[in-house]
Short mmCIF file of C-alpha atoms and ligand atoms in Angstrom, two decimals:
data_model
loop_
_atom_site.label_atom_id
_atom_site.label_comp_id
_atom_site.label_asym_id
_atom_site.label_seq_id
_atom_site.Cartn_x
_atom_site.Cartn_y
_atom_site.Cartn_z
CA UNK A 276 -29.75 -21.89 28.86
CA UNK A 277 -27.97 -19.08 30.86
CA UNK A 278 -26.39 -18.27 28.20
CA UNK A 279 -29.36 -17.70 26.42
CA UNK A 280 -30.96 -15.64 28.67
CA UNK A 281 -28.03 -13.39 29.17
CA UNK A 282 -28.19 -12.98 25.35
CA UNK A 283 -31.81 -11.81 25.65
CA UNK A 284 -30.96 -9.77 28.17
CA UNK A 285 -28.43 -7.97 26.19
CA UNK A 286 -30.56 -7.46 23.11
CA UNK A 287 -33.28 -6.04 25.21
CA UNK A 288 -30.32 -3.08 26.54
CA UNK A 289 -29.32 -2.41 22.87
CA UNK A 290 -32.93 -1.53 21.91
CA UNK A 291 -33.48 0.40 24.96
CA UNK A 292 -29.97 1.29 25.61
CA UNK A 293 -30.24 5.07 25.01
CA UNK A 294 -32.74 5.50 27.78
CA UNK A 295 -30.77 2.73 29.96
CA UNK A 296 -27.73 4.41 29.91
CA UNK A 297 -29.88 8.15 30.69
CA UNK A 298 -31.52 6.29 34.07
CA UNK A 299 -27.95 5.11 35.01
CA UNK A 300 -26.23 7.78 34.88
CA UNK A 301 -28.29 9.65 37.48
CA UNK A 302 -27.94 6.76 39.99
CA UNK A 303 -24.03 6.10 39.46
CA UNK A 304 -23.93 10.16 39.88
CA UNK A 305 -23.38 8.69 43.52
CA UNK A 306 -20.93 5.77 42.59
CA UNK A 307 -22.03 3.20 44.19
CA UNK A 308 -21.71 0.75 41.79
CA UNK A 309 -20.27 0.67 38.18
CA UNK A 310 -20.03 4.25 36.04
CA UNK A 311 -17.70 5.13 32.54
CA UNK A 312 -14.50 6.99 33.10
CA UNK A 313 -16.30 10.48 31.66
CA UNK A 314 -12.60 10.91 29.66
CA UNK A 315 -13.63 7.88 27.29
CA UNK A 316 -13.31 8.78 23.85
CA UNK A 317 -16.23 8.31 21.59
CA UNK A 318 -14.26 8.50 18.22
CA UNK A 319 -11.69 6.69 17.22
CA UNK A 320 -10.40 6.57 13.79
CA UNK A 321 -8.14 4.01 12.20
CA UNK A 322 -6.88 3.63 8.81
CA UNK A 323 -8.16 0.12 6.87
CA UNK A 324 -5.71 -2.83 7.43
CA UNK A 325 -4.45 -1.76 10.66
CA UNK A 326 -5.84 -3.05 13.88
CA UNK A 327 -8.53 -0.82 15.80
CA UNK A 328 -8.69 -0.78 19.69
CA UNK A 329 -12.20 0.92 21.40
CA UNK A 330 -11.53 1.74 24.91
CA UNK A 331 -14.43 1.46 27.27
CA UNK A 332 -12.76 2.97 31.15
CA UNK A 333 -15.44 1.03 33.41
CA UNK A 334 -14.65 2.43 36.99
CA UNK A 335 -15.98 0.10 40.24
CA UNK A 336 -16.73 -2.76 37.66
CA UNK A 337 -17.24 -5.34 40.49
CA UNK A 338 -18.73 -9.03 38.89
CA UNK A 339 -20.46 -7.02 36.34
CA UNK A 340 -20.24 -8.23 32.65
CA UNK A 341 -18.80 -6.24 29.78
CA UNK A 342 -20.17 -6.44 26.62
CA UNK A 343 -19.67 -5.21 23.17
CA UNK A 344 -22.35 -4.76 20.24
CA UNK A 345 -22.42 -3.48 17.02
CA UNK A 346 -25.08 -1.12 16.43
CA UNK A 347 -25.32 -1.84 12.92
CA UNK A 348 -27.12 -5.04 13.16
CA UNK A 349 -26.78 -5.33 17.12
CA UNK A 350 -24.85 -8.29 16.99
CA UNK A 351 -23.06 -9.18 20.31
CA UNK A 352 -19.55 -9.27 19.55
CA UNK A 353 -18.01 -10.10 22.71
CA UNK A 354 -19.05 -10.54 26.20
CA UNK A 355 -15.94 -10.40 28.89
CA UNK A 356 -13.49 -12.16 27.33
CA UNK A 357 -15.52 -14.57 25.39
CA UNK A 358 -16.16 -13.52 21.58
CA UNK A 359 -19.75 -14.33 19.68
CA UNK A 360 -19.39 -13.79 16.71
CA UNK A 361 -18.16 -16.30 14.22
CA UNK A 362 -15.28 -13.80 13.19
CA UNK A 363 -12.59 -14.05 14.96
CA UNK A 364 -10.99 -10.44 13.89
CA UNK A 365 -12.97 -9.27 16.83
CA UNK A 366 -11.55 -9.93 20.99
CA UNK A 367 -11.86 -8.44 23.79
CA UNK A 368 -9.46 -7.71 26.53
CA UNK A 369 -9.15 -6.32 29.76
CA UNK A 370 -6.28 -3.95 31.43
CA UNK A 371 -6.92 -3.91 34.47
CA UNK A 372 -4.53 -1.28 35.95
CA UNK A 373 -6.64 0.87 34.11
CA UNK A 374 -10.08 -0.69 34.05
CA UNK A 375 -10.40 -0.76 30.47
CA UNK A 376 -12.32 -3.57 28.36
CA UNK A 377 -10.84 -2.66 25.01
CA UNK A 378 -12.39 -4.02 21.67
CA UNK A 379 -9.61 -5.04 19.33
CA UNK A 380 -10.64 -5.07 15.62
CA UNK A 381 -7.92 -6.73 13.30
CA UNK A 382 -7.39 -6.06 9.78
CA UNK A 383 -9.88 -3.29 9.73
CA UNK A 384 -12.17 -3.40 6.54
CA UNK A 385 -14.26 0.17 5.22
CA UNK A 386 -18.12 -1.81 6.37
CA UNK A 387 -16.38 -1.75 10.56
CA UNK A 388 -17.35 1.67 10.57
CA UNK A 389 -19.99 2.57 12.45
CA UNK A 390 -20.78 2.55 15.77
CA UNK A 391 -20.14 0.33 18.68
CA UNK A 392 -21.51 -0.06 22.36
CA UNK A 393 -19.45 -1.11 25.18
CA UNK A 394 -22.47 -2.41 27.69
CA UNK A 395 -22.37 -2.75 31.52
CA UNK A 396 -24.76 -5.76 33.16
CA UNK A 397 -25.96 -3.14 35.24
CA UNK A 398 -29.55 -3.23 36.26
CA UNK A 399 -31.04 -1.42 33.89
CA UNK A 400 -27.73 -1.69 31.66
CA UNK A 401 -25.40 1.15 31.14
CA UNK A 402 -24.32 1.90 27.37
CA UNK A 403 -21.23 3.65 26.32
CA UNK A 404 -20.95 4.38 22.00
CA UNK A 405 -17.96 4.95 20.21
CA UNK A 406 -17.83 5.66 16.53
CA UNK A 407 -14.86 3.52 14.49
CA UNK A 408 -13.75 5.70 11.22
CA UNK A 409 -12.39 3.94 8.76
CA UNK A 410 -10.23 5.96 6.52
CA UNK A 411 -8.98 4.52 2.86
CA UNK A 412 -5.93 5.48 1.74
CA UNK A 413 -5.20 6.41 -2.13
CA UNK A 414 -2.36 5.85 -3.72
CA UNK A 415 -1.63 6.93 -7.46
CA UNK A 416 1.76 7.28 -9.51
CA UNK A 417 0.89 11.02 -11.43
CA UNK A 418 0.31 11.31 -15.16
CA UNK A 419 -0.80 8.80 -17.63
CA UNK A 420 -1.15 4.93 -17.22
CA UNK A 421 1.13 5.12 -20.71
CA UNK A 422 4.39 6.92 -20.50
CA UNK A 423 6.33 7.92 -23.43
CA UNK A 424 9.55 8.90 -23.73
CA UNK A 425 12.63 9.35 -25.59
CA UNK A 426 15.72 7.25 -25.80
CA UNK A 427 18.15 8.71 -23.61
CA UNK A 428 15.87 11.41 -21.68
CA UNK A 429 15.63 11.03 -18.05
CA UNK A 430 12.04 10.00 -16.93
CA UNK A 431 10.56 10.73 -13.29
CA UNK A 432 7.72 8.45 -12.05
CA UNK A 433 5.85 10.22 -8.83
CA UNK A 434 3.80 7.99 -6.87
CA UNK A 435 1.82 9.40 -4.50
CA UNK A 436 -0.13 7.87 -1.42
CA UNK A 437 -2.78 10.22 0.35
CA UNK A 438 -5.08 10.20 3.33
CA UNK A 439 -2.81 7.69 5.16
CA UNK A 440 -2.28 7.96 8.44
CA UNK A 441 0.52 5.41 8.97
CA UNK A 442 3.75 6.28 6.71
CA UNK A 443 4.38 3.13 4.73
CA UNK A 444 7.64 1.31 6.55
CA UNK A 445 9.18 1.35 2.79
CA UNK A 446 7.70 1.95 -0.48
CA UNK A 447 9.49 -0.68 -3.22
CA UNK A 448 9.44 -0.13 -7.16
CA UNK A 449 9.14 -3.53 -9.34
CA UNK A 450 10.25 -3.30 -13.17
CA UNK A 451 8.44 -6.49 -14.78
CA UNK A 452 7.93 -7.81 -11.30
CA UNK A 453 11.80 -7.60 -10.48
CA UNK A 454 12.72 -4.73 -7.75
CA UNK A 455 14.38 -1.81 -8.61
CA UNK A 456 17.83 -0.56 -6.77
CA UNK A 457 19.85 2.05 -7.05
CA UNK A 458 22.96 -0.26 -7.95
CA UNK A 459 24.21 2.87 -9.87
CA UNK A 460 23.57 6.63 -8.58
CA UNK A 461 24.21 7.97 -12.04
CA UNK A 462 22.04 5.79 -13.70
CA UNK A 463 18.77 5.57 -11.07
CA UNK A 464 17.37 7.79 -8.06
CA UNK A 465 14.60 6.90 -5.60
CA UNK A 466 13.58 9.35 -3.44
CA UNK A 467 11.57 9.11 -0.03
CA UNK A 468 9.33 12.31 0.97
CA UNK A 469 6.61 12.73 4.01
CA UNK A 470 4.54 16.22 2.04
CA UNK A 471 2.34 17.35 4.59
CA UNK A 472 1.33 14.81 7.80
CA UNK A 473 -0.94 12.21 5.36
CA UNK A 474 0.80 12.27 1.96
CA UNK A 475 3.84 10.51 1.26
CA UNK A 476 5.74 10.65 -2.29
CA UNK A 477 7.99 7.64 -3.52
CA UNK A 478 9.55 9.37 -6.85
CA UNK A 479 11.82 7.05 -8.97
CA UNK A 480 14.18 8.85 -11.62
CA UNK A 481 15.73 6.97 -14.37
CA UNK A 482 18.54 9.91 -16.10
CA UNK A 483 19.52 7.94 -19.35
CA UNK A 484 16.66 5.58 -20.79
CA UNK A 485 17.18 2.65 -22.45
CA UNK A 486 15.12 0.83 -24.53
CA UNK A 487 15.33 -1.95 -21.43
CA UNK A 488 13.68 0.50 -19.31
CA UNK A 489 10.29 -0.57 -21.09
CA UNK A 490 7.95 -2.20 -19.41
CA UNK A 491 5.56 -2.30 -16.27
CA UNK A 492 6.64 0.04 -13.29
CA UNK A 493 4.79 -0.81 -9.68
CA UNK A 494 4.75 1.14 -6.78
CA UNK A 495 4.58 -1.25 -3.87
CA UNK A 496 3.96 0.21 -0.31
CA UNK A 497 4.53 -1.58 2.72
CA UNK A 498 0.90 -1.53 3.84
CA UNK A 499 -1.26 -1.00 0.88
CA UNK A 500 -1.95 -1.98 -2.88
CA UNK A 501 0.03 -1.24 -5.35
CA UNK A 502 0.02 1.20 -8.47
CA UNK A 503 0.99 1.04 -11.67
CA UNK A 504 1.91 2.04 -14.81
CA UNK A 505 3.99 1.50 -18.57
CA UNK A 506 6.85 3.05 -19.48
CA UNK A 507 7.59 3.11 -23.17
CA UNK A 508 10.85 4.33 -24.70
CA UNK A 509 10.78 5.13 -28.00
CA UNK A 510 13.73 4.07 -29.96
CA UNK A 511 13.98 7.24 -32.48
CA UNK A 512 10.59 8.56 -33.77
CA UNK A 513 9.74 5.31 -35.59
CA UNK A 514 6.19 3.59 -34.53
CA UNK A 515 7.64 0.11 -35.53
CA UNK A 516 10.03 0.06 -32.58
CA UNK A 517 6.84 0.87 -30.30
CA UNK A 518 5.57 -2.36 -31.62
CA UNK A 519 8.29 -4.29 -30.50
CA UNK A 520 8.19 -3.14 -26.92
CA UNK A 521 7.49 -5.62 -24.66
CA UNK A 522 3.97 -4.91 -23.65
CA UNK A 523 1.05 -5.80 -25.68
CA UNK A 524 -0.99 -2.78 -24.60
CA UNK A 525 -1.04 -0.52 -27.95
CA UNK A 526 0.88 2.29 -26.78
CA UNK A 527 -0.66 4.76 -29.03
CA UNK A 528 -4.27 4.04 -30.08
CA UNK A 529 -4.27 4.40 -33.81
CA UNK A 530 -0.53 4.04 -34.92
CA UNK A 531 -0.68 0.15 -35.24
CA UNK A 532 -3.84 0.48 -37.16
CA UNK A 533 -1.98 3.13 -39.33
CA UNK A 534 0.71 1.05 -40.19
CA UNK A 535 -1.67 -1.90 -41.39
CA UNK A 536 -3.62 0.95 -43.62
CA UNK A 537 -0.31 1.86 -45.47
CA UNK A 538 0.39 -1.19 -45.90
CA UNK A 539 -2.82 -2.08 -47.52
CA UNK A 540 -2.63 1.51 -49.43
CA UNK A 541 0.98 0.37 -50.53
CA UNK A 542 -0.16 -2.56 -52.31
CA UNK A 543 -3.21 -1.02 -54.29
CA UNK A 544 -0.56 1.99 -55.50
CA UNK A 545 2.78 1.09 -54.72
CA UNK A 546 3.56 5.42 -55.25
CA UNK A 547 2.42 5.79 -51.96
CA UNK A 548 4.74 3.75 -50.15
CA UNK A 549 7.92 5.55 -51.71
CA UNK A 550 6.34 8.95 -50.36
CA UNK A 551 6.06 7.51 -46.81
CA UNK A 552 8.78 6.01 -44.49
CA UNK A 553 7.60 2.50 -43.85
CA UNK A 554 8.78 -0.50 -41.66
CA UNK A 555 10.56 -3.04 -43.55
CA UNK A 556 8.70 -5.52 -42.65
CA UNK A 557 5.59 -3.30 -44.80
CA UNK A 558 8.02 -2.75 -47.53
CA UNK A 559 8.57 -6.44 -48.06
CA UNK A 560 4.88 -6.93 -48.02
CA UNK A 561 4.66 -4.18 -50.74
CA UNK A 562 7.70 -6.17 -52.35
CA UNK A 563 5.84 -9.47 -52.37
CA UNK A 564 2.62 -7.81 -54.14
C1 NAG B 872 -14.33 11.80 14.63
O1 NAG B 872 -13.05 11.82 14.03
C2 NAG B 872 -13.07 12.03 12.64
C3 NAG B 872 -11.67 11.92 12.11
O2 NAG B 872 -10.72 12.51 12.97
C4 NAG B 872 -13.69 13.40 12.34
O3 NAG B 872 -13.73 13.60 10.95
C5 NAG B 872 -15.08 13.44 12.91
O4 NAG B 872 -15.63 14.72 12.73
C6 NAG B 872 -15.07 13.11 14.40
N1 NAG B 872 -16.44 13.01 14.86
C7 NAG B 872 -16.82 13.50 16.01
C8 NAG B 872 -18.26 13.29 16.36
O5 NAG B 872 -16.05 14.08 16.75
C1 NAG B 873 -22.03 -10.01 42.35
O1 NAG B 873 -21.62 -9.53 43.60
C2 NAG B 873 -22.71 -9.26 44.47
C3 NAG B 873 -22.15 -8.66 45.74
O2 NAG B 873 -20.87 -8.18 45.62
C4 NAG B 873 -23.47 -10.53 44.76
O3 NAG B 873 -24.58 -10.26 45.58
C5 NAG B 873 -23.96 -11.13 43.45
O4 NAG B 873 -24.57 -12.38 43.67
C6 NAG B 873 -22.81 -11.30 42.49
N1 NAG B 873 -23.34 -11.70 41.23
C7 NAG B 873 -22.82 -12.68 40.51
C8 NAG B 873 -23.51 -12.96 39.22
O5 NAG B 873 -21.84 -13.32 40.86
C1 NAG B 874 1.83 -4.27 -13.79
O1 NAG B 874 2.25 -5.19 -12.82
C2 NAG B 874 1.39 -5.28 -11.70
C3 NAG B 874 2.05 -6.17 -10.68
O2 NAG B 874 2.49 -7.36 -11.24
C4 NAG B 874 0.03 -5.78 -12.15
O3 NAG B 874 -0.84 -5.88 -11.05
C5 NAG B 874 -0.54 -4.81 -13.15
O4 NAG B 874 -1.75 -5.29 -13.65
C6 NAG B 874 0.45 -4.61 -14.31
N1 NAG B 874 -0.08 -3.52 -15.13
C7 NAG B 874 -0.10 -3.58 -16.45
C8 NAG B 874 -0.73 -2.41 -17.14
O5 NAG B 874 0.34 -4.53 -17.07
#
């Protein structure tokens, strides 16, 4: 029942709590009883999957309650140290050698942001609002999701992660799932760069490919998703050895088509098929016509 009541009470003060917090502030001018630290931020911004902390400084807090509520939908998220909401991401604590009931928001998610009120049971109540930012980091490897290259040429994948405002602890490459080290210098590079205090490059440099090197290449951050993309070396200029790359992704839209065409061409006049280089498997098709 007290309980109750106390919720009321608070749901009252977020409706009213811009005109609450006015009246208060005249009265605690004097402080006499409860007032905010004035040096309380108001914005705090925190990047999504790390933990958020609001600060609300409540000087000469006495047995007054401290609550926090979202504005969004004015749910009551914590009251002291107990939490109501049925997510338990969100807690409140206390430091007391600095008089601070701090909101702690795990595993921030992009719909946190908004703003929050740190209340005071204060008669009327006393409102303090701090907006959470929530920023998304993007992370990319540069060029095409299909890479093609050459037997034997060096290849450089650039993967690029923007707007963050933590530096990944490590960035990790995966070939087909299996992790990528530089077990030989000569053969593979992967280079580290902070560009600039939000972008962070992972670049991975393979000098001499090899037909091997096909396949699925993932950039894997520390602290965010992954990108990726396929690397297809080409073994000589023929299409046929693109076909027996290990991804089924047609690597050039057209070419497999093309080969099925001649091959159909080939058997309604066989001329054709001397005039064009064709896979031996499409020459023993031609064969068995
Ligand atoms: C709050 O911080 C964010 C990010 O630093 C900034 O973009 C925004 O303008 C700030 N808002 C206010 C009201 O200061
Ligand atoms: C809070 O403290 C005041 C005096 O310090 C007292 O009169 C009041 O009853 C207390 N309130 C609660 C809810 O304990
Ligand atoms: C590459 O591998 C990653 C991680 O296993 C996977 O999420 C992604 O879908 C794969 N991409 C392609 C194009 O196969």
């Amino acid at each position: 029942m007290m309980l109750m009541n106390n919720i009321n009470l608070f749901l009252f003060a977020v409706f009213s709590g811009g005109e609450a917090a006015h009246a208060v502030k005249r009265f605690t001018g004097l402080y006499t009883g409860p007032y905010f630290d004035p040096t309380t931020t108001t914005n705090i911004t925190t990047q999504l999957g790390t933990h958020a902390y609001l600060p609300c400084k409540v000087k000469q807090l006495g047995n007054k309650s401290v609550s926090w509520i979202r504005k969004r939908d004015a749910h009551i998220l914590t009251v002291d140290r107990y939490t109501f909401i049925a997510d338990d991401r969100f807690q409140a604590f206390l430091v007391e050698s600095t008089d601070t009931w701090t909101l702690q928001v795990k595993y921030v998610q992009a719909r946190d942001a908004g703003q929050y009120e740190c209340q005071v049971s204060t008669e009327p109540k006393m409102s303090h609002f701090i907006t959470l930012n929530v920023v998304v980091p993007k992370i990319e490897i540069l060029g095409e999701s299909d890479i093609f290259v050459k037997m034997g040429s060096a290849v450089q994948l650039k993967c690029v992660i923007t707007q963050s405002l933590e530096e990944p602890a490590y960035i990790f490459w995966y070939h087909d799932g299996e992790r990528v080290l530089k077990y030989d210098k000569n053969a593979i590079d992967i280079k580290l760069d902070q560009e600039g205090p939000d972008t962070t490059v992972s670049t991975l440099i393979i000098f001499h490919t090899n037909p091997e090197d096909s396949g699925n290449y993932t950039c894997s951050p520390s602290n965010l998703d992954s990108a990726s993309v396929l690397l297809h070396v080409l073994n000589g200029e023929h299409p046929a050895a693109m076909q027996r790359g290990k991804n089924s992704a047609s690597p050039i839209p057209g070419w497999s088509h093309l080969s099925i065409g001649l091959g159909l061409a080939a058997c309604t006049s066989p001329r054709f098929a001397v005039t064009i280089a064709l896979t031996l498997a499409i020459i023993s098709e031609v064969l068995a016509c």
